[in-house]
Coordinates of C-alpha atoms and ligand atoms in Angstrom, one line a residue:
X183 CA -26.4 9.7 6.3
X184 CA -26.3 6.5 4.4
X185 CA -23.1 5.8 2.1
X186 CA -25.1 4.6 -1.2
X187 CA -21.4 2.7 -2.5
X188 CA -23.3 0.3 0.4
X189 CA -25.7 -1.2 -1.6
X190 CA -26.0 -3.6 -4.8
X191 CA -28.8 -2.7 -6.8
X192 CA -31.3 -4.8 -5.0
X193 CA -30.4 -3.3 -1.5
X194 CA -30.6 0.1 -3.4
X195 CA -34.3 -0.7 -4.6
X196 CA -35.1 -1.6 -0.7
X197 CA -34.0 1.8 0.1
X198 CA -35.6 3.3 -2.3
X199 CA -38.9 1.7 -0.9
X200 CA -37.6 2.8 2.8
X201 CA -38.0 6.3 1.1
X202 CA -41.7 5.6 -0.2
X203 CA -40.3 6.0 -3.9
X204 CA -40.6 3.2 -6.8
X205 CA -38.2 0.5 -6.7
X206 CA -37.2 0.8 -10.4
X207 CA -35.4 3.9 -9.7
X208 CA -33.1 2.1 -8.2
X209 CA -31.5 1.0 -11.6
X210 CA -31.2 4.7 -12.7
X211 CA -29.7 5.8 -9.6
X212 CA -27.3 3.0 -9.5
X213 CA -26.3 3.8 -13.3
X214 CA -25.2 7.4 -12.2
X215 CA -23.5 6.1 -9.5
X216 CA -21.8 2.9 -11.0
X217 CA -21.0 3.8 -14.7
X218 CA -21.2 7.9 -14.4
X219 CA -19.1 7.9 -11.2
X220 CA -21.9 10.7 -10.0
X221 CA -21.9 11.8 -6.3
X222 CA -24.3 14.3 -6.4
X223 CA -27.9 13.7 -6.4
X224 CA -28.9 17.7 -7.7
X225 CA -26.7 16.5 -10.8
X226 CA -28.6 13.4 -11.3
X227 CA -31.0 15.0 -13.9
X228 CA -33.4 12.4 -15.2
X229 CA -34.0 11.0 -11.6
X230 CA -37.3 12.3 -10.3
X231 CA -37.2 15.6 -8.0
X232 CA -38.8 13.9 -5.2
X233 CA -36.1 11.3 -5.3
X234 CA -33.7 13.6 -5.7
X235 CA -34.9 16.0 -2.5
X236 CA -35.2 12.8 -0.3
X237 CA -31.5 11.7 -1.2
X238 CA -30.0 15.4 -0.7
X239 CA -31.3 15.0 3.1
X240 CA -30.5 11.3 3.9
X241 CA -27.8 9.4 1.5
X242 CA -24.0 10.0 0.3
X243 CA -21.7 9.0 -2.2
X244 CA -19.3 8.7 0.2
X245 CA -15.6 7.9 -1.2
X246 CA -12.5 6.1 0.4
X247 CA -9.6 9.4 1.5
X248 CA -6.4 9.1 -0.6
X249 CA -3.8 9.2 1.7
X250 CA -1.1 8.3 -0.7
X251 CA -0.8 7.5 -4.5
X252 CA 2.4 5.6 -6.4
X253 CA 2.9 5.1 -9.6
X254 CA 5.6 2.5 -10.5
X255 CA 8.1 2.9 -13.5
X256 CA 6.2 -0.2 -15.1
X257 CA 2.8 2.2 -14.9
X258 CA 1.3 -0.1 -11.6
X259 CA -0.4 2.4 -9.9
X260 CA -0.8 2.2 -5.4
X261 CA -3.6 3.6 -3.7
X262 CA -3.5 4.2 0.0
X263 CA -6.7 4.2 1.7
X264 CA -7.1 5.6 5.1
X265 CA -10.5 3.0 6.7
X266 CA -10.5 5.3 9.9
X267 CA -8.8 4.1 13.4
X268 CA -5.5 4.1 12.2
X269 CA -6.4 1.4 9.6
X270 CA -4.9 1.8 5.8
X271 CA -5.9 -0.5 3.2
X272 CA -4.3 -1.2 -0.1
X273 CA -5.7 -0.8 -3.8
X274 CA -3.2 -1.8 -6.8
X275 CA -3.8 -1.0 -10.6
X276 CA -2.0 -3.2 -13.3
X277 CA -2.0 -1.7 -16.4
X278 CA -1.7 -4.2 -19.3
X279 CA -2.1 -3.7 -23.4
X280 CA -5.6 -5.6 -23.7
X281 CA -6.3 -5.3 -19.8
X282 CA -6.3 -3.1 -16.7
X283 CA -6.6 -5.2 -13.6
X284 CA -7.5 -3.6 -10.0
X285 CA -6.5 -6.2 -7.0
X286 CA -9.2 -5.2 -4.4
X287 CA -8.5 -5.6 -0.7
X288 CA -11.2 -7.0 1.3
X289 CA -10.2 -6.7 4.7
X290 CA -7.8 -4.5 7.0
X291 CA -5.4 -6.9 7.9
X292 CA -6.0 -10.4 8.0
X293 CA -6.4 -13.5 10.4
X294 CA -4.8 -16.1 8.2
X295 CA -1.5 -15.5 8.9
X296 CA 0.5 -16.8 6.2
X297 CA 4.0 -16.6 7.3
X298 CA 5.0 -15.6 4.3
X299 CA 2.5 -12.8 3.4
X300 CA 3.2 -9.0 4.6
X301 CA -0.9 -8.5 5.5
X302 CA -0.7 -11.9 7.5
X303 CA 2.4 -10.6 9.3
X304 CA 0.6 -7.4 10.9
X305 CA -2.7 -9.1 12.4
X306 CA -6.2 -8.7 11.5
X307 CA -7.8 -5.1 12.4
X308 CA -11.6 -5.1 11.0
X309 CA -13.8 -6.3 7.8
X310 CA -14.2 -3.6 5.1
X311 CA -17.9 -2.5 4.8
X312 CA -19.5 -3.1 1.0
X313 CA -19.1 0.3 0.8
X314 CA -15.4 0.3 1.8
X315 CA -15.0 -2.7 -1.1
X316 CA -17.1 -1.0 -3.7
X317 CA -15.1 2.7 -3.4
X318 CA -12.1 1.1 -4.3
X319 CA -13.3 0.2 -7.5
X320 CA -15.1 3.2 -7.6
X321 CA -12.3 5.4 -7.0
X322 CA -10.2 3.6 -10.0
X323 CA -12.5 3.7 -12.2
X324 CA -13.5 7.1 -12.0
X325 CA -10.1 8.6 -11.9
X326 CA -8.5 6.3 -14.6
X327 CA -11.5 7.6 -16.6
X328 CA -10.5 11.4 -16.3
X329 CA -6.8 10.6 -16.3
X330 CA -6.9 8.6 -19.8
X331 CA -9.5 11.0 -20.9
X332 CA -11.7 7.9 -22.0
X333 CA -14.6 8.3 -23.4
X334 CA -18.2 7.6 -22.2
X335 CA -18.8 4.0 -21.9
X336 CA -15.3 2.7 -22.0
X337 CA -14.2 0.9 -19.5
X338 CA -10.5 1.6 -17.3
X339 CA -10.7 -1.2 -15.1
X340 CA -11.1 -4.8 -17.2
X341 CA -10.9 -7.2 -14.4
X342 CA -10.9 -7.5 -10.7
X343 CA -9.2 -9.3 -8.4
X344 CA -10.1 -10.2 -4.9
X345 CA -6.0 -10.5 -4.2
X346 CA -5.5 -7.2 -1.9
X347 CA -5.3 -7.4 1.7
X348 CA -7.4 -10.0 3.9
X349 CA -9.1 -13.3 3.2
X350 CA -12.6 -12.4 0.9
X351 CA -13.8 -15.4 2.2
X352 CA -13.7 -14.5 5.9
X353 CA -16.1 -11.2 4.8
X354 CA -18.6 -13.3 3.1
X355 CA -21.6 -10.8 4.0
X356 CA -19.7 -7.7 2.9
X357 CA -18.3 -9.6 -0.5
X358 CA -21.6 -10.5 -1.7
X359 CA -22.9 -7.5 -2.5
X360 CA -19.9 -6.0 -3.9
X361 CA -19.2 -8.8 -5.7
X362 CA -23.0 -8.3 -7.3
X363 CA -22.5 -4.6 -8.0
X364 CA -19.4 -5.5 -10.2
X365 CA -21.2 -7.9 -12.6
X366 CA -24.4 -5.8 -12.7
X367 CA -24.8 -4.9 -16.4
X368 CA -26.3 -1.5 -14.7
X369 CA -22.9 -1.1 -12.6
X370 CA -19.4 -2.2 -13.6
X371 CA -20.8 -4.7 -16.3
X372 CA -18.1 -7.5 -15.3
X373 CA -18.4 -10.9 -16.9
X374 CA -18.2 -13.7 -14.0
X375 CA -14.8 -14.8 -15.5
X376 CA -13.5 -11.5 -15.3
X377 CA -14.0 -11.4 -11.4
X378 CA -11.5 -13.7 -9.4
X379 CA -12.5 -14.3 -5.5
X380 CA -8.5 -15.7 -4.2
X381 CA -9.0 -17.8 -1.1
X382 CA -6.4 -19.4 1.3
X383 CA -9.1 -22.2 1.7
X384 CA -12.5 -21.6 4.0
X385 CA -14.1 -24.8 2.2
X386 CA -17.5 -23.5 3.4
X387 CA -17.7 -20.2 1.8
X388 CA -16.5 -21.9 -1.3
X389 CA -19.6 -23.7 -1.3
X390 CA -21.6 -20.7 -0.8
X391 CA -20.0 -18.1 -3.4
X392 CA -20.9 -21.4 -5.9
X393 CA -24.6 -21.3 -4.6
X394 CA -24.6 -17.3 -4.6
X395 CA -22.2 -15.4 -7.2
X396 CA -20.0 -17.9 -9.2
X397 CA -17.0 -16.5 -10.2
X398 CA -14.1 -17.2 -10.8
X399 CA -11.5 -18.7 -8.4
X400 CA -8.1 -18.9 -7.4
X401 CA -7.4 -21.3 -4.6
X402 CA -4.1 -20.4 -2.8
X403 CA -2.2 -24.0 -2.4
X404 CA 1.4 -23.2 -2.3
X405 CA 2.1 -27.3 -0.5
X406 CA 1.3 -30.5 -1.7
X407 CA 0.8 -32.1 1.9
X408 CA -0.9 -31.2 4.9
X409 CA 2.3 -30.8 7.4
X410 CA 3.8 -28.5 5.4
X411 CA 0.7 -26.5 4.4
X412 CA -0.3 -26.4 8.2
X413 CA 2.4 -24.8 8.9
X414 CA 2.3 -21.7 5.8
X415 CA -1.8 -21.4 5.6
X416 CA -2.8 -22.2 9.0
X417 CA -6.3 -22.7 7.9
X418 CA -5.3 -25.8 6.4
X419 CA -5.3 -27.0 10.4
X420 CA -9.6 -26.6 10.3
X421 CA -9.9 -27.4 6.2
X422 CA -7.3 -30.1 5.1
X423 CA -6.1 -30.2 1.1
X424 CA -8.2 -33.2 0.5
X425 CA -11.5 -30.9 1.7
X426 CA -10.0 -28.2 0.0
X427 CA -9.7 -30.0 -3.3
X428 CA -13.0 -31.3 -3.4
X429 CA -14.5 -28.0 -2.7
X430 CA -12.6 -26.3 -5.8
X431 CA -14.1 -29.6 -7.5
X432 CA -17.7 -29.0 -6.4
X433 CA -17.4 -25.1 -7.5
X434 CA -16.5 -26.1 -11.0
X435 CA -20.7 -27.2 -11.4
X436 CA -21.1 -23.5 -11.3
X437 CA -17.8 -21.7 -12.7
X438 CA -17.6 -19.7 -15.4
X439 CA -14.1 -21.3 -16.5
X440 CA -13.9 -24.9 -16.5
X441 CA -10.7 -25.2 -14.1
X442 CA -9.7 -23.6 -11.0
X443 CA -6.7 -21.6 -10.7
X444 CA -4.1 -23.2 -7.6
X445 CA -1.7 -20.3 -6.9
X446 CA 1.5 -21.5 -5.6
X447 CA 4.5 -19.3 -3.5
X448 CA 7.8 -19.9 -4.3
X449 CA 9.6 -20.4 -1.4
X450 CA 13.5 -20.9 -1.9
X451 CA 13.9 -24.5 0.1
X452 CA 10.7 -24.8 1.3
X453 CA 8.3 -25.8 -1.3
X454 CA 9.9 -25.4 -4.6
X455 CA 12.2 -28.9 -5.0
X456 CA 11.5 -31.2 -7.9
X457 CA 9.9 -33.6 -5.7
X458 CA 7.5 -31.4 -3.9
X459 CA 6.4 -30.3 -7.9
X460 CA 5.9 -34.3 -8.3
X461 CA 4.0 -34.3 -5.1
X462 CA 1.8 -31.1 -5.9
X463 CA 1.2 -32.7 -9.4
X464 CA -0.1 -36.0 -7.9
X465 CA -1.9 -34.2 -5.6
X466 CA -4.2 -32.4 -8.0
X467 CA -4.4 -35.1 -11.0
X468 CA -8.2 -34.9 -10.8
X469 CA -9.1 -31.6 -10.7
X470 CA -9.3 -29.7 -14.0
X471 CA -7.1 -26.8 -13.2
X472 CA -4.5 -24.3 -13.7
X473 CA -1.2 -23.7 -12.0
X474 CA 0.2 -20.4 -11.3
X475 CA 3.6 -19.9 -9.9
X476 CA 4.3 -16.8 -7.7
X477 CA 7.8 -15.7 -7.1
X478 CA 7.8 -14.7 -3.4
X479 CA 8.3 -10.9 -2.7
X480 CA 10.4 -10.1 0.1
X481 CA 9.0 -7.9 2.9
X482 CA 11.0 -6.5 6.5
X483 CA 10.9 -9.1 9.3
X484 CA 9.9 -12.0 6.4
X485 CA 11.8 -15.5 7.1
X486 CA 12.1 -16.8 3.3
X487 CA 14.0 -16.3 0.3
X488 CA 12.7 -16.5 -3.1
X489 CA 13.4 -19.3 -5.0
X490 CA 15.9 -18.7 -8.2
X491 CA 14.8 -18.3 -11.2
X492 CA 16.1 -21.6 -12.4
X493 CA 14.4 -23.6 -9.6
X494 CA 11.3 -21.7 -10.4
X495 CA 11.6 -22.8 -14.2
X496 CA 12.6 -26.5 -13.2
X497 CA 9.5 -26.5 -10.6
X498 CA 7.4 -25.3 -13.8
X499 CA 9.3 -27.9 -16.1
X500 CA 7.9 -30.9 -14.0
X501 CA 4.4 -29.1 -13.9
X502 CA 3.9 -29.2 -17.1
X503 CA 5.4 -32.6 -18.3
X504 CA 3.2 -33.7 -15.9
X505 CA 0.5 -32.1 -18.3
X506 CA -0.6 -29.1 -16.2
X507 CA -0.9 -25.6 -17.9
X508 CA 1.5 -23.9 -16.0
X509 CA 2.6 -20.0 -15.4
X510 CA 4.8 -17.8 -13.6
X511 CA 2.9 -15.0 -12.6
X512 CA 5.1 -11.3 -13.6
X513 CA 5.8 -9.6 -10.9
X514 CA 4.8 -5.9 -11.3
X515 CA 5.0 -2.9 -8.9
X516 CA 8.1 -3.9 -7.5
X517 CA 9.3 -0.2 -7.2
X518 CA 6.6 0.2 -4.7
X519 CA 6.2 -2.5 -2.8
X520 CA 2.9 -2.9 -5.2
X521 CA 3.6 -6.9 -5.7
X522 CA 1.4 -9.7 -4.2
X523 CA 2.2 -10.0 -0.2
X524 CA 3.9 -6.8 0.3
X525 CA 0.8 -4.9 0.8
X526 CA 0.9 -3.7 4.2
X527 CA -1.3 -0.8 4.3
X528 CA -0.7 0.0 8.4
X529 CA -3.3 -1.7 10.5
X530 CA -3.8 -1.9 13.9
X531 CA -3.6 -5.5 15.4
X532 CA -6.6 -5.9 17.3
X533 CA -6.0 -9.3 17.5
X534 CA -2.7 -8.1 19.7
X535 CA -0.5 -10.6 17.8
X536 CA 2.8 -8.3 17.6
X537 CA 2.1 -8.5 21.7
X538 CA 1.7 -12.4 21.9
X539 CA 4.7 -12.9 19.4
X540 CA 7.2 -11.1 21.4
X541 CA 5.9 -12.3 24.8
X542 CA 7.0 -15.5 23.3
X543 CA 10.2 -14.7 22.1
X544 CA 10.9 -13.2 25.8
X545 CA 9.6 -16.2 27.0
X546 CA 11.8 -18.3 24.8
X547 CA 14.4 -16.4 25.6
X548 CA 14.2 -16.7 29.0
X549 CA 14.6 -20.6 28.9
Ligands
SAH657 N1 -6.2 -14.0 1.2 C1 -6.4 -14.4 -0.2 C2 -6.2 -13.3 -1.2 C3 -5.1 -12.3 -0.9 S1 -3.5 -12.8 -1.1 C4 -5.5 -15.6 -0.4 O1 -4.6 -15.8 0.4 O2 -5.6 -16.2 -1.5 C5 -3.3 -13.0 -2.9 C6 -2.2 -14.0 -3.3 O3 -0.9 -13.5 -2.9 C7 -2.3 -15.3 -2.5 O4 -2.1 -16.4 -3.4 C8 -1.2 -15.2 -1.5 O5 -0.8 -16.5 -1.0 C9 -0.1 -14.5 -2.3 N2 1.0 -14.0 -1.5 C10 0.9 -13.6 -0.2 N3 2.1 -13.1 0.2 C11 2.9 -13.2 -0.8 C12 4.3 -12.8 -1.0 N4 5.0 -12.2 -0.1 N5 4.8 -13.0 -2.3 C13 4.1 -13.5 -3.3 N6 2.8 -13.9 -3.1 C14 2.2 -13.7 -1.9
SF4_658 FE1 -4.4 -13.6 4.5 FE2 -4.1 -14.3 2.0 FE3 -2.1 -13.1 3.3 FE4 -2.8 -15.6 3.9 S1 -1.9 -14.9 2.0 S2 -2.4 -13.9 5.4 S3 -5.0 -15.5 3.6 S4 -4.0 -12.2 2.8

């Protein structure tokens, strides 16, 4: 059986052909799917019966399992996902009075390993599918719909953010066609600024999301020089900040906003001193951007604070005398471990790192 959530609406008209049917019935199929939330193809009434036979045998609407739901006392809402394997992935919903957000996870795990994020703590597991990507939103959607008892052809989810679990960018293949099937005016309808692909800095892909689907994008700094970033993105170690920078420059040709967004961790001692903030804005004089601060979340086992309040305001002081448009991103979910970095949706390492890290520390210890 083939999960139809797999497809955007071009790869939908392909398997359409594969079927011997018309192309163009893609687009109707793909509006039950996408903006009705319809799994079944008997209830697909318009749709001709031969189509409609041919699906019943051979395709699904196959959604992710809930295996948990939380709703925070701020109305953030937590999806667990179970991906199969022992994998769980992590879908959050941030309710706002012109907005509703949904921060998408793209991978289970990931194989950045920030040091100070709870998904780069556990290891990298798999790549979602597009289907895995796509029933996220899906899912949201559908039951925000019935939930708020909206009516047809409004909208629950607003935006999207590629801000869940795992690096987008590392699951280029996979993102593409999601990423499609959310701006399709026949599926989610999504303006290209309302779509932000975060990245912790894989300068290639950068280029090729601005060749493919330009959206827009956060670029996850959080240092001003390459020592210090090397050692809390280790990506930075294969694509430098000067790389970096003049990728984010390049995508602007194609963006739908006219800056890009550096997000930036607040890291008590680390990275948030007045000088660092002179630093960061020297560093990015010439590209038209924004800056957004993050206050760290803590997670078990993490080894950083969060800055205080007032550093984080002083750090955002300098910022913006420096003439940078400059905010402090609100921290919602907290209740629920909901908050950027804490999602830790229970993968499996593949990649063995819990093993590696402690034969070090024995290893260590034995010296
Ligand atoms: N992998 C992508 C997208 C997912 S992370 C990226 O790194 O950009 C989304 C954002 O949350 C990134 O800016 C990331 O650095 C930040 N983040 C990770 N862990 C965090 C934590 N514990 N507290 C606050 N922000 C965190
Ligand atoms: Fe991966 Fe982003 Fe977490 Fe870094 S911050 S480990 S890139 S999810």
């Amino acid at each position: 059986m083939v999960n139809l959530l797999q497809f955007d609406r071009a790869g939908l008209g392909d398997f359409c052909e594969q079927l011997g049917e018309k192309r163009f019935r893609a687009t109707q199929l793909f509006r039950w799917i996408h903006q009705r939330g319809e799994r079944d193809p008997a209830a697909m009434t318009d749709l001709a019966k031969s189509l409609r036979d041919k699906l019943a045998g051979s395709a699904v609407v196959e959604a992710l399992p809930v295996a948990s739901e939380q709703v925070a006392a701020d109305g953030t809402i937590k999806w667990l996902f179970d991906v199969g394997g022992g994998d769980a992935i992590e879908t959050v919903f941030i309710p706002e009075a012109d907005r509703g957000t949904l921060c998408i996870s793209s991978q289970a795990g990931c194989a950045v390993n920030c040091r100070f994020c709870s998904t780069g703590h556990q290891g990298f597991s798999r790549n979602l599918t597009t289907a895995e990507i796509v029933a996220q939103l899906w899912h949201a959607e559908f039951t925000l719909r019935r939930r708020l008892g909206l009516a047809a052809g409004e909208r629950a989810i607003t935006n999207v953010v590629m801000m869940g679990m795992g690096e987008p960018l590392q699951n280029y293949a996979a993102l593409l066609p999601a990423l499609r099937t959310m701006l399709d005016d026949h599926g989610y309808g999504l303006s290209r600024r309302r779509v932000t692909v975060s990245t912790s800095g894989v300068v290639p892909m950068i280029d090729r999301l601005r060749d493919d689907c330009p959206v827009a994008l956060a670029v996850s700094l959080h240092a001003g020089n390459d020592p210090l970033r090397d050692r809390l993105v280790p990506i930075n170690r294969k694509y430098p900040i000067r790389e970096l920078l003049a990728a984010s420059v390049r995508y602007l040709d194609r963006a739908p906003r006219d800056f890009v967004t550096f997000e930036y961790v607040m890291l008590d001692g680390v990275n948030d001193s007045d000088e660092q903030a002179c630093e960061l804005a020297a560093l990015v004089r010439d590209v038209p951007c924004k800056i957004n601060l993050i206050p760290w979340n803590p997670f078990p086992g993490a080894e950083f604070a969060t800055s205080p309040r007032s550093r984080i305001l002083a750090f955002q002081k300098t910022l913006i005398d420096a003439g940078f448009v400059t905010t402090i991103r609100k921290t919602r979910g907290e209740d629920i471990d909901a908050a950027c970095g804490q999602l830790a949706g229970r993968v499996q390492d593949r990649t063995k790192r819990q093993i590696r890290i402690q034969r070090a520390a024995a290893h260590t210890a034995a010296h």
